[in-house]
XYZ file of C-alpha atoms in Angstrom:
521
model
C 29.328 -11.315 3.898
C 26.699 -13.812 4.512
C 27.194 -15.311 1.099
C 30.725 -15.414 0.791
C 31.378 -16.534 4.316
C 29.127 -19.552 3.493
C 30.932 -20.239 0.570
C 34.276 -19.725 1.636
C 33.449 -22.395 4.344
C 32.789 -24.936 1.372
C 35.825 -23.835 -0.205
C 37.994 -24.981 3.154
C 35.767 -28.128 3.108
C 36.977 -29.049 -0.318
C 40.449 -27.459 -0.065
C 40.662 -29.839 3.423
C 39.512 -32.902 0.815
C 42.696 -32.250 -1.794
C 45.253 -31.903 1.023
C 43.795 -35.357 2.350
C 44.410 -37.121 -0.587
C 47.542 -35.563 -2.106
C 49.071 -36.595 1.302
C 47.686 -39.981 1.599
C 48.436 -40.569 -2.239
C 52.231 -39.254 -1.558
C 52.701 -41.060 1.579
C 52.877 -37.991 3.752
C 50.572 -39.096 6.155
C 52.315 -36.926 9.045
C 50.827 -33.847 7.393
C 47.265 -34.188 7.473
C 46.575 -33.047 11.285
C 48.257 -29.831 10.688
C 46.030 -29.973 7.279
C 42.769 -30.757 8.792
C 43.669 -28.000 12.057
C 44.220 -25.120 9.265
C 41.377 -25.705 7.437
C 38.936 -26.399 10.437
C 39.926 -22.687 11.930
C 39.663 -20.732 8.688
C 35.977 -22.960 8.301
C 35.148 -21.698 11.918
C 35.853 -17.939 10.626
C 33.861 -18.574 7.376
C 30.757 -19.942 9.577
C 30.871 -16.960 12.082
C 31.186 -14.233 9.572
C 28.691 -15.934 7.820
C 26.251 -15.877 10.477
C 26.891 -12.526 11.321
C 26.198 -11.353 7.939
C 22.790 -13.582 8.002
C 21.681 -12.115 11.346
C 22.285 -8.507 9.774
C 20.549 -9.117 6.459
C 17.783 -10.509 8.087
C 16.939 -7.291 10.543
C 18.005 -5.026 7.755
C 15.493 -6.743 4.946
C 12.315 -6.459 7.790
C 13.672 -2.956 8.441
C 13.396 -2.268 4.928
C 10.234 -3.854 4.085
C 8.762 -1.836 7.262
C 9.971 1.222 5.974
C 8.296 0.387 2.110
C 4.894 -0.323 4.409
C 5.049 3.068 6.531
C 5.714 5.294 3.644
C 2.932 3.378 1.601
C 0.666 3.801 3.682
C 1.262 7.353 4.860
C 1.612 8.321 1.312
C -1.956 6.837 1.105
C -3.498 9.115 3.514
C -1.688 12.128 1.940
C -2.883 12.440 -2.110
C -5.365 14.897 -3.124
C -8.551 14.312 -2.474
C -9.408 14.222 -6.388
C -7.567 10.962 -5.862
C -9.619 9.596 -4.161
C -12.648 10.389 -6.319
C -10.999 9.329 -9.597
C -9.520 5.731 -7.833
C -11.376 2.965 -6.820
C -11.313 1.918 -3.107
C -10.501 -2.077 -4.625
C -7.550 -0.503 -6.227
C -6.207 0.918 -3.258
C -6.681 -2.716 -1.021
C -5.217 -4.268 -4.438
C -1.892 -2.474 -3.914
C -1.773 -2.963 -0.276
C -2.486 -6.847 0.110
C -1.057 -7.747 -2.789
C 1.317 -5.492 -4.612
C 3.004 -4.752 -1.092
C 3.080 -8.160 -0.420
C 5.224 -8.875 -3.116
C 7.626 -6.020 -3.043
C 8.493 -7.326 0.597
C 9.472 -10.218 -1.134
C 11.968 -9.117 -2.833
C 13.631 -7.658 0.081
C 13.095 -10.734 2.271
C 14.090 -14.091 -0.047
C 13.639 -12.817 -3.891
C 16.903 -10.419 -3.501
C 19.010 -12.390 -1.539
C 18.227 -15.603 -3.739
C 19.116 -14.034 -7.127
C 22.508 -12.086 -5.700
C 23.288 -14.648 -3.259
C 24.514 -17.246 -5.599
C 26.352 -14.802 -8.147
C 28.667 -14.033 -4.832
C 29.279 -17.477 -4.292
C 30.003 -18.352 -7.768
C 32.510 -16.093 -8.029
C 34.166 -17.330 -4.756
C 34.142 -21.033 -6.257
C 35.380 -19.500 -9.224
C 38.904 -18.587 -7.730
C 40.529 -21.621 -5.982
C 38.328 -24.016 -9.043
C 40.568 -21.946 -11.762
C 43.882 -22.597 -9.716
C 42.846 -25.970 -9.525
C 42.281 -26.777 -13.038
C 41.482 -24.168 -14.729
C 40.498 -26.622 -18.285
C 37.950 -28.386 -16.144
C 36.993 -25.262 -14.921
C 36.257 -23.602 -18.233
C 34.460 -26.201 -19.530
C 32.037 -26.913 -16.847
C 31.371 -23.135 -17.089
C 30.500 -23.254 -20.965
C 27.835 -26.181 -19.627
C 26.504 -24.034 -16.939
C 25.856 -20.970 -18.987
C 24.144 -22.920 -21.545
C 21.569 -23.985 -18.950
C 21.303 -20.162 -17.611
C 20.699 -19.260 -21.191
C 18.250 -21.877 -21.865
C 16.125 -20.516 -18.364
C 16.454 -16.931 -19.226
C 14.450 -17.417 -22.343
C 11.460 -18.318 -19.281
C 11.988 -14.904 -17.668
C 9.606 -12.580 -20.383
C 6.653 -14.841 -19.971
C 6.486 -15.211 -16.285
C 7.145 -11.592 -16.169
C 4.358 -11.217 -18.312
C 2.143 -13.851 -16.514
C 3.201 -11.765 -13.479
C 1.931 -8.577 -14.829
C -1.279 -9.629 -15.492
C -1.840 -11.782 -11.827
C -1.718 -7.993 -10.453
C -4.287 -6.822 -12.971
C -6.630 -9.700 -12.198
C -6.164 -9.030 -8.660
C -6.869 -5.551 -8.584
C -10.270 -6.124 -10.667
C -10.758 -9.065 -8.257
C -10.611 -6.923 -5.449
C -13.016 -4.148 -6.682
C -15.450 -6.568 -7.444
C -15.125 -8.175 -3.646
C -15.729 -4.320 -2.682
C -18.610 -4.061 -4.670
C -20.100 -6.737 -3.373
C -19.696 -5.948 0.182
C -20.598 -2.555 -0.076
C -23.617 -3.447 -2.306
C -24.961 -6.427 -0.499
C -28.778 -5.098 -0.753
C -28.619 -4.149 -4.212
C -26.962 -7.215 -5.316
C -29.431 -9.560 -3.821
C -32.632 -7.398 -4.995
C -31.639 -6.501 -8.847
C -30.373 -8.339 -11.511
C -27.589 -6.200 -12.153
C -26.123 -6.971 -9.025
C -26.292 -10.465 -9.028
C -24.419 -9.946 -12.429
C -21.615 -8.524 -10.138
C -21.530 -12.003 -8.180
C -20.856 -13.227 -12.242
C -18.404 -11.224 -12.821
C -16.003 -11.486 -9.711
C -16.712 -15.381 -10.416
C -14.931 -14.702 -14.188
C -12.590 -12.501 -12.702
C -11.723 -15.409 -9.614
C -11.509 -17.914 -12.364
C -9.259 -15.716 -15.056
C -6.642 -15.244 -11.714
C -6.875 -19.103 -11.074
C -6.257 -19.944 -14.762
C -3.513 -17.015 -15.090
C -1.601 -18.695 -11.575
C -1.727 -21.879 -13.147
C -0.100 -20.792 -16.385
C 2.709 -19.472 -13.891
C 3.082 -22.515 -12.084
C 3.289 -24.262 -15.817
C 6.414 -22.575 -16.512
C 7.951 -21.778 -13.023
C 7.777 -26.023 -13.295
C 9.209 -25.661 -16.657
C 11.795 -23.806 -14.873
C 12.534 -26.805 -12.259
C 12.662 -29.467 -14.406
C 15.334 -27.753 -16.697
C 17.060 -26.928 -14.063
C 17.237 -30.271 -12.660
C 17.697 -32.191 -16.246
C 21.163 -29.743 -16.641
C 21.821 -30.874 -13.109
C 22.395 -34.493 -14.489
C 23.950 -33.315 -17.461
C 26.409 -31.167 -15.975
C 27.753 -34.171 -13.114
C 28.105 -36.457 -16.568
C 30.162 -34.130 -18.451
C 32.263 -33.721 -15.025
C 32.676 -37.331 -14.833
C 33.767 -37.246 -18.380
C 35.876 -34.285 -18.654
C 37.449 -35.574 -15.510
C 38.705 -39.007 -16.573
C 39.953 -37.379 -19.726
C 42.216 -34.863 -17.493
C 43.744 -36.940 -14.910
C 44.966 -39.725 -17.650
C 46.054 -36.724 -19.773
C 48.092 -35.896 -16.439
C 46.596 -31.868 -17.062
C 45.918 -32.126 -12.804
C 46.084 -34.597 -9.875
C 43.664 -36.534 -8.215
C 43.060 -34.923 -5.289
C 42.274 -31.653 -7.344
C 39.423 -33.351 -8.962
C 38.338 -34.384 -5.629
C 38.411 -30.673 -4.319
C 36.923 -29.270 -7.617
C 34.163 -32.458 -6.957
C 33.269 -31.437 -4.201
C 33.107 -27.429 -5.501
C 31.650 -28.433 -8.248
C 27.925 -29.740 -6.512
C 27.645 -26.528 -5.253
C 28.981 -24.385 -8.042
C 26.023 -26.539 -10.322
C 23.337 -25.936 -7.519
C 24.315 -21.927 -7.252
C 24.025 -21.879 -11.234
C 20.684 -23.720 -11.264
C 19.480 -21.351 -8.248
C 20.279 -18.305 -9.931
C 18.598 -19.682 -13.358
C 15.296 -20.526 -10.960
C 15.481 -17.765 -8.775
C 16.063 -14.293 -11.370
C 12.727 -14.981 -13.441
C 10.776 -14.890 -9.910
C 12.540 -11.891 -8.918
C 11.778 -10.145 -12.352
C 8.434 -11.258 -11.954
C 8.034 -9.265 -8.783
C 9.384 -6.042 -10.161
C 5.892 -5.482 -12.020
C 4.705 -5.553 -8.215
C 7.138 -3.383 -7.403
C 6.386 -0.863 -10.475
C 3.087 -0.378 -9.481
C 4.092 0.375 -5.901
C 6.654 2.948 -6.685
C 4.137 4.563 -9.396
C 1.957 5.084 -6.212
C 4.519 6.519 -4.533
C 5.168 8.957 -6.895
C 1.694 10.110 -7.148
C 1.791 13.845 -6.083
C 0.950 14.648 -2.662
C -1.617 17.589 -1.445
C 0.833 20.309 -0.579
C 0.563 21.650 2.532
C -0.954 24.678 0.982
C -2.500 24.688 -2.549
C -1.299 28.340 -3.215
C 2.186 28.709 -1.722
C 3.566 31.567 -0.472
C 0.966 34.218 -2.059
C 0.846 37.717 -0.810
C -2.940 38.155 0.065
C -4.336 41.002 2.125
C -5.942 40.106 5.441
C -9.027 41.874 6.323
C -10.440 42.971 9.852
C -13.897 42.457 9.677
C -17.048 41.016 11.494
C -17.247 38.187 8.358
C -16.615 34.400 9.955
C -16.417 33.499 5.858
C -16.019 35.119 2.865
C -15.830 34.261 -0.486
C -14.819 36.736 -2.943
C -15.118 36.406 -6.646
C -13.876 32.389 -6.918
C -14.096 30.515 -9.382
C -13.656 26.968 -10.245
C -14.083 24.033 -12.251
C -12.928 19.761 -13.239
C -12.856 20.911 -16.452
C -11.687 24.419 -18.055
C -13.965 24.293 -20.853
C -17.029 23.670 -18.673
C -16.821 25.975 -15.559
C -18.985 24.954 -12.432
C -18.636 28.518 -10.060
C -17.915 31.656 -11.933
C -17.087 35.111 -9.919
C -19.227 33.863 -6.695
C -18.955 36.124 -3.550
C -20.578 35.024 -0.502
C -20.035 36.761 3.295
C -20.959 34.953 6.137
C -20.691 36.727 9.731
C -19.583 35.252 12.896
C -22.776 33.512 14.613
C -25.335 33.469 11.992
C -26.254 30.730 10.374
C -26.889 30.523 6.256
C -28.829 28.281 4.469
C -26.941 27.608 0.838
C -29.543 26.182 -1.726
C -29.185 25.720 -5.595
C -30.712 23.149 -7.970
C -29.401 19.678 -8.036
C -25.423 20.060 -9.935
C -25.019 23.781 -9.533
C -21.883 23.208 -7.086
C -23.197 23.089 -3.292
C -21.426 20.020 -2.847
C -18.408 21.380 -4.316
C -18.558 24.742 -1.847
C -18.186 22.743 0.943
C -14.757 20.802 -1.222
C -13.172 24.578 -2.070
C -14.740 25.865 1.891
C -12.621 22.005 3.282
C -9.760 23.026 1.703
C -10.146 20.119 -0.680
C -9.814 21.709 -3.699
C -7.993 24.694 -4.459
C -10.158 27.754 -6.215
C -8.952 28.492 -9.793
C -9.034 32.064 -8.970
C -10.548 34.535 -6.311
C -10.249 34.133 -2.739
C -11.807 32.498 0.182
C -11.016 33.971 3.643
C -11.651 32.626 7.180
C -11.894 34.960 10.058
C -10.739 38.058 7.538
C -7.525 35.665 7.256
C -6.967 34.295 3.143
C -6.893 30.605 2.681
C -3.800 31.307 0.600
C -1.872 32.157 3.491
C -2.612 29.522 5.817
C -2.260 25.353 5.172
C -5.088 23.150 4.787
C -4.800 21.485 8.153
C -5.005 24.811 9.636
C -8.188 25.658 7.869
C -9.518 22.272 8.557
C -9.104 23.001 12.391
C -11.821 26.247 11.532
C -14.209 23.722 10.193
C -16.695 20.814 11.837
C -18.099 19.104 8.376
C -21.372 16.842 8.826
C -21.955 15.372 5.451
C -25.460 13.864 4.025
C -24.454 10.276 4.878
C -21.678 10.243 7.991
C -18.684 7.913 8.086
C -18.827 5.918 11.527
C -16.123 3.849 12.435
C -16.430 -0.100 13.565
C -15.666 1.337 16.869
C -17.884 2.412 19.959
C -19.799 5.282 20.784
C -17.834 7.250 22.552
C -14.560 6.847 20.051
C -16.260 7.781 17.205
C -17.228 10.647 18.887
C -13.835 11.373 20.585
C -12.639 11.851 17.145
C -13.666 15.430 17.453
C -11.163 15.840 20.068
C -8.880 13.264 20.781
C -7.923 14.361 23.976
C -11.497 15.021 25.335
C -12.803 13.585 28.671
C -15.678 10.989 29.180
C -17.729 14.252 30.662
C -16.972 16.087 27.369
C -17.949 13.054 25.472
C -21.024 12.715 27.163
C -21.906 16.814 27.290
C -21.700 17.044 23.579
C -24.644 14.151 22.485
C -26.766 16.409 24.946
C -26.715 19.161 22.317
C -26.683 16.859 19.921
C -30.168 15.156 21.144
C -28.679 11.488 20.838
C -28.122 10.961 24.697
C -31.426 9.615 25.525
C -31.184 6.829 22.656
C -27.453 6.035 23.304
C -28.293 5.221 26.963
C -30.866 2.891 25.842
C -28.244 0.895 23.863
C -26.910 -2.219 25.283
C -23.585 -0.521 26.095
C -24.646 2.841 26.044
C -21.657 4.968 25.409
C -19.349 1.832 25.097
C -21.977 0.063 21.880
C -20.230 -0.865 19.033
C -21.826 0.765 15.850
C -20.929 -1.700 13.377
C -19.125 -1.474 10.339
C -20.146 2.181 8.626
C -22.426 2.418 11.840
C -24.654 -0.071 10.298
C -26.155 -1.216 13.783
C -27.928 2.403 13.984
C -30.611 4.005 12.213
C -29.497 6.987 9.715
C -30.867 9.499 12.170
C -28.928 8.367 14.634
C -25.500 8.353 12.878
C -26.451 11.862 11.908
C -26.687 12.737 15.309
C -23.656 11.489 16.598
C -22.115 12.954 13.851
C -23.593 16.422 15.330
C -21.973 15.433 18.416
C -18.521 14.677 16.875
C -19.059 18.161 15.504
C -19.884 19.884 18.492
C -16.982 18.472 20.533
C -14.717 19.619 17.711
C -15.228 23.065 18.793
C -14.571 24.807 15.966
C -16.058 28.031 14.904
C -17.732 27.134 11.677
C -19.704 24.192 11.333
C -20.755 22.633 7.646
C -23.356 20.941 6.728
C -24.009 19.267 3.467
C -27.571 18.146 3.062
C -27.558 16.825 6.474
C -31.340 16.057 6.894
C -32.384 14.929 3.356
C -32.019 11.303 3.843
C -33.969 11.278 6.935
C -37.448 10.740 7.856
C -39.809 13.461 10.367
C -38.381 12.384 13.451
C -35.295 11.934 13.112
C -35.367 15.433 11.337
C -36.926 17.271 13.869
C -34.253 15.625 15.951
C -31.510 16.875 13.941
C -32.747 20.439 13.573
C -32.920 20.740 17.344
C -29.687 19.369 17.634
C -28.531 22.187 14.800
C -30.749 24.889 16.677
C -29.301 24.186 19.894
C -26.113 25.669 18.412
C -27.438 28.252 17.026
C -25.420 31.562 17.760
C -23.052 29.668 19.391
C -21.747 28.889 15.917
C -21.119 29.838 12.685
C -23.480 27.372 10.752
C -23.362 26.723 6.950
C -25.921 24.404 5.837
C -26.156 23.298 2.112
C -29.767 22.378 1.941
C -33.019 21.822 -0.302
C -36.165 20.582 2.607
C -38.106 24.046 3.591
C -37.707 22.726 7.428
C -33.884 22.555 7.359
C -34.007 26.512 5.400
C -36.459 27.741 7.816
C -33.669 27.332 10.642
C -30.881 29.803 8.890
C -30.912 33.352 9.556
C -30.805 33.777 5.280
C -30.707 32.269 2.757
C -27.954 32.324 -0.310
C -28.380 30.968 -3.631
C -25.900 29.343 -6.181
């Protein structure tokens, strides 16, 4: 609607130039109010349905592109976890800056550029035929010729397109690396080699975007040389028709003053479809994210495993599991863990603690065997609800760029500042949180950089306390810490002693000493 409204408008524009000058020429001057009231009403209906059309498009295209951006990013936030392990974090920014970026494109200019001037071509088309439909032909045969000429443009900037997105992505793991690796890159040679290589990258995208503005200016200038030749073989073809008598003069006028606009659509759609091809390799690798498989809800579907009514908080029986089939990490293991005790799980460096903890998150589903949680299988149940039975602390602790007290209120969303402030008590990081600045209300920096690794730990204690769920992991928690802040943490871990089920994957003789046994991989 938008496109044909605005071109209809033209159309009554020229249409009101013909009837103008057929009247004048045939001395008929009487007619041209009732000429120039017809054609300014049915102009007035073009322009309104036109702007209707526009307003719609507009709200619909930002609709669309917000829908693309929810479902990205909640599709993000939903793949397996293996996903995660196997993709690099640069990747993931890649496709949501960039790749995303473009797609929206399309739906907010690249679309409506390529289809919009095919509809109003085709509503030139009609009263330009009944005009004169030799001139008409003609001018066509010209127009095509240029289209042809810029289509042969469209495989290399698709091309040049494809590998922008590459560079990008590379560019932005390298920027990740960077910022993650700050230390390491200014201390070892290796990392200043990094800084080298995001410089080759940065200058590879630079040289790779100026190849693309090379022929998108290719593009222009062909476009706008056909321009002049197309309004010289009108001039032309016109002479030759009017002396031949084939139409009148005021039909050249009208098809004149179609025929700018007819030219300009044609050059438009010649400029416009190798950008919007050139976005579709944006678009591929947006929809080949989407399609990634998502972590079901439950890893085993609807499987018909006995419960069992028992004093066992956990129990593994006879799992099994590996990454690869032909080398198998845990074979038959069967563990039992009962409801307040607390079990020290120990095992050489690559034996498959780490992994436990994966299969005991829910993160990975066992190959075969079972794993049950309060006598109830993890086959039956989803992974959010088995998640909800489980307070993990891992080795090194995500912390938020937030405060205090809302990295902690993760744990329980809807917990109260006397919650918030009960749980660090347990956790033995009250004292040094009210000797912050802020206290409860610091900021901890991005990764919780503005606090010492014991003292992330600890909060992350807290955050697992005022979870309140009956198990509680731990993976290594203290083996990255010095005394103190270890004798910290194991009060903090004995103070819930009893209270909780506690599984701690562990290796220092301090941390072991605090379980009630110990189990072996």
């Amino acid at each position: 609607f938008m496109s044909t409204g605005w071109a209809t408008f033209e159309v009554m524009t020229s249409l009101l130039m013909k009837g103008v000058v057929d009247a004048a020429e045939s001395g008929s001057a009487d007619r041209i109010p009732f000429i120039i009231a017809g054609n300014v009403i049915c102009g007035l209906v073009a322009l309104l349905i036109y702007r209707a059309g526009a307003v719609v498009y507009n709200v619909e295209a930002k609709r669309a592109y917000g829908n693309l951006c929810k479902q990205v990013f909640a599709h993000e936030v939903r793949l397996p976890y293996s996903y995660y392990e196997k993709h690099h974090s640069g990747e993931f920014i890649s496709k949501l800056s960039y790749d995303l970026e473009k797609t929206g494109s399309i739906y907010g200019s690249r679309l409506r550029r390529t289809v919009a001037p095919i509809l109003q071509v085709a509503v030139y088309l009609v009263p330009m035929l009944i005009l004169s439909w030799q001139i008409t032909l003609c001018l066509i045969g010209v127009n095509l010729a240029m289209f042809l000429i810029n289509g042969l443009l469209v495989e290399p900037i698709r091309k040049v397109s494809k590998d922008l997105s590459k560079t990008n992505r590379k560019m932005t793991e390298k920027m990740s690396n960077l910022l993650q690796g700050m230390e390491q890159v200014r201390m070892y040679s290796a990392g200043r080699r990094t800084v080298s290589e995001f410089v080759e990258e940065n200058e590879k995208f630079a040289a790779q975007n100026k190849k693309k503005i090379y022929l998108t200016s290719v593009l222009e200038s062909c476009s706008s040389g056909f321009d002049l030749l197309c309004a010289l073989a009108f001039l032309m073809l016109g002479i030759y028709f009017v002396q031949g008598g084939y139409t009148t003069l005021g039909s050249l006028a009208a098809i004149y003053s179609l025929y700018g606009t007819f030219s300009f659509q044609f050059l438009l759609l010649g400029r416009y479809l190798p950008e919007l091809i050139s976005c579709f390799v944006n678009v591929q690798n947006i929809f080949e994210f989407l399609e990634e498989e998502r972590e079901p809800a439950c890893w085993y579907g609807e499987a018909a495993t006995p419960d069992r009514k028992s004093g066992e908080m956990v129990c593994m029986d006879n799992i099994e599991f590996y990454y690869r089939a032909d080398k198998p990490l845990l074979k038959d293991y069967s563990m039992s863990v009962k409801k307040g005790e607390s079990v020290a799980i120990t095992g050489p460096s690559g034996c498959g603690k780490t992994t436990l903890s994966k299969l005991l998150l829910g993160l990975y589903p066992v190959v075969t065997g079972d794993i049950l949680i309060e006598g109830k299988s993890c086959r039956k149940i989803t992974q959010s609800e088995l998640r909800e039975k489980v307070a993990y602390v891992p080795q090194e602790p995500y912390l938020f760029n937030e405060t205090i007290r809302e990295n902690i209120r993760i744990g329980k969303p809807d917990a109260s500042d006397e919650e918030i402030e009960a749980a660090p008590k347990m956790a033995y990081a009250h004292d040094f949180i009210m000797e912050l600045s802020n206290g409860y209300d610091t900021k901890v920096g991005e990764r919780g950089n503005n606090l010492s690794g014991g003292q992330r730990q600890r909060i992350a204690i807290a955050r697992a306390i005022i979870k309140d769920a009956p198990i509680v992991l731990l993976d290594e928690a203290t083996s990255a810490l010095d005394n103190e802040s270890e004798q910290l943490v194991n009060a903090a871990l004995k103070s819930m002693k009893s209270k909780k089920t506690i599984l701690m994957i562990a290796h220092r003789p301090s941390t072991i000493a605090l379980a009630d046994k110990k189990v072996a991989i």
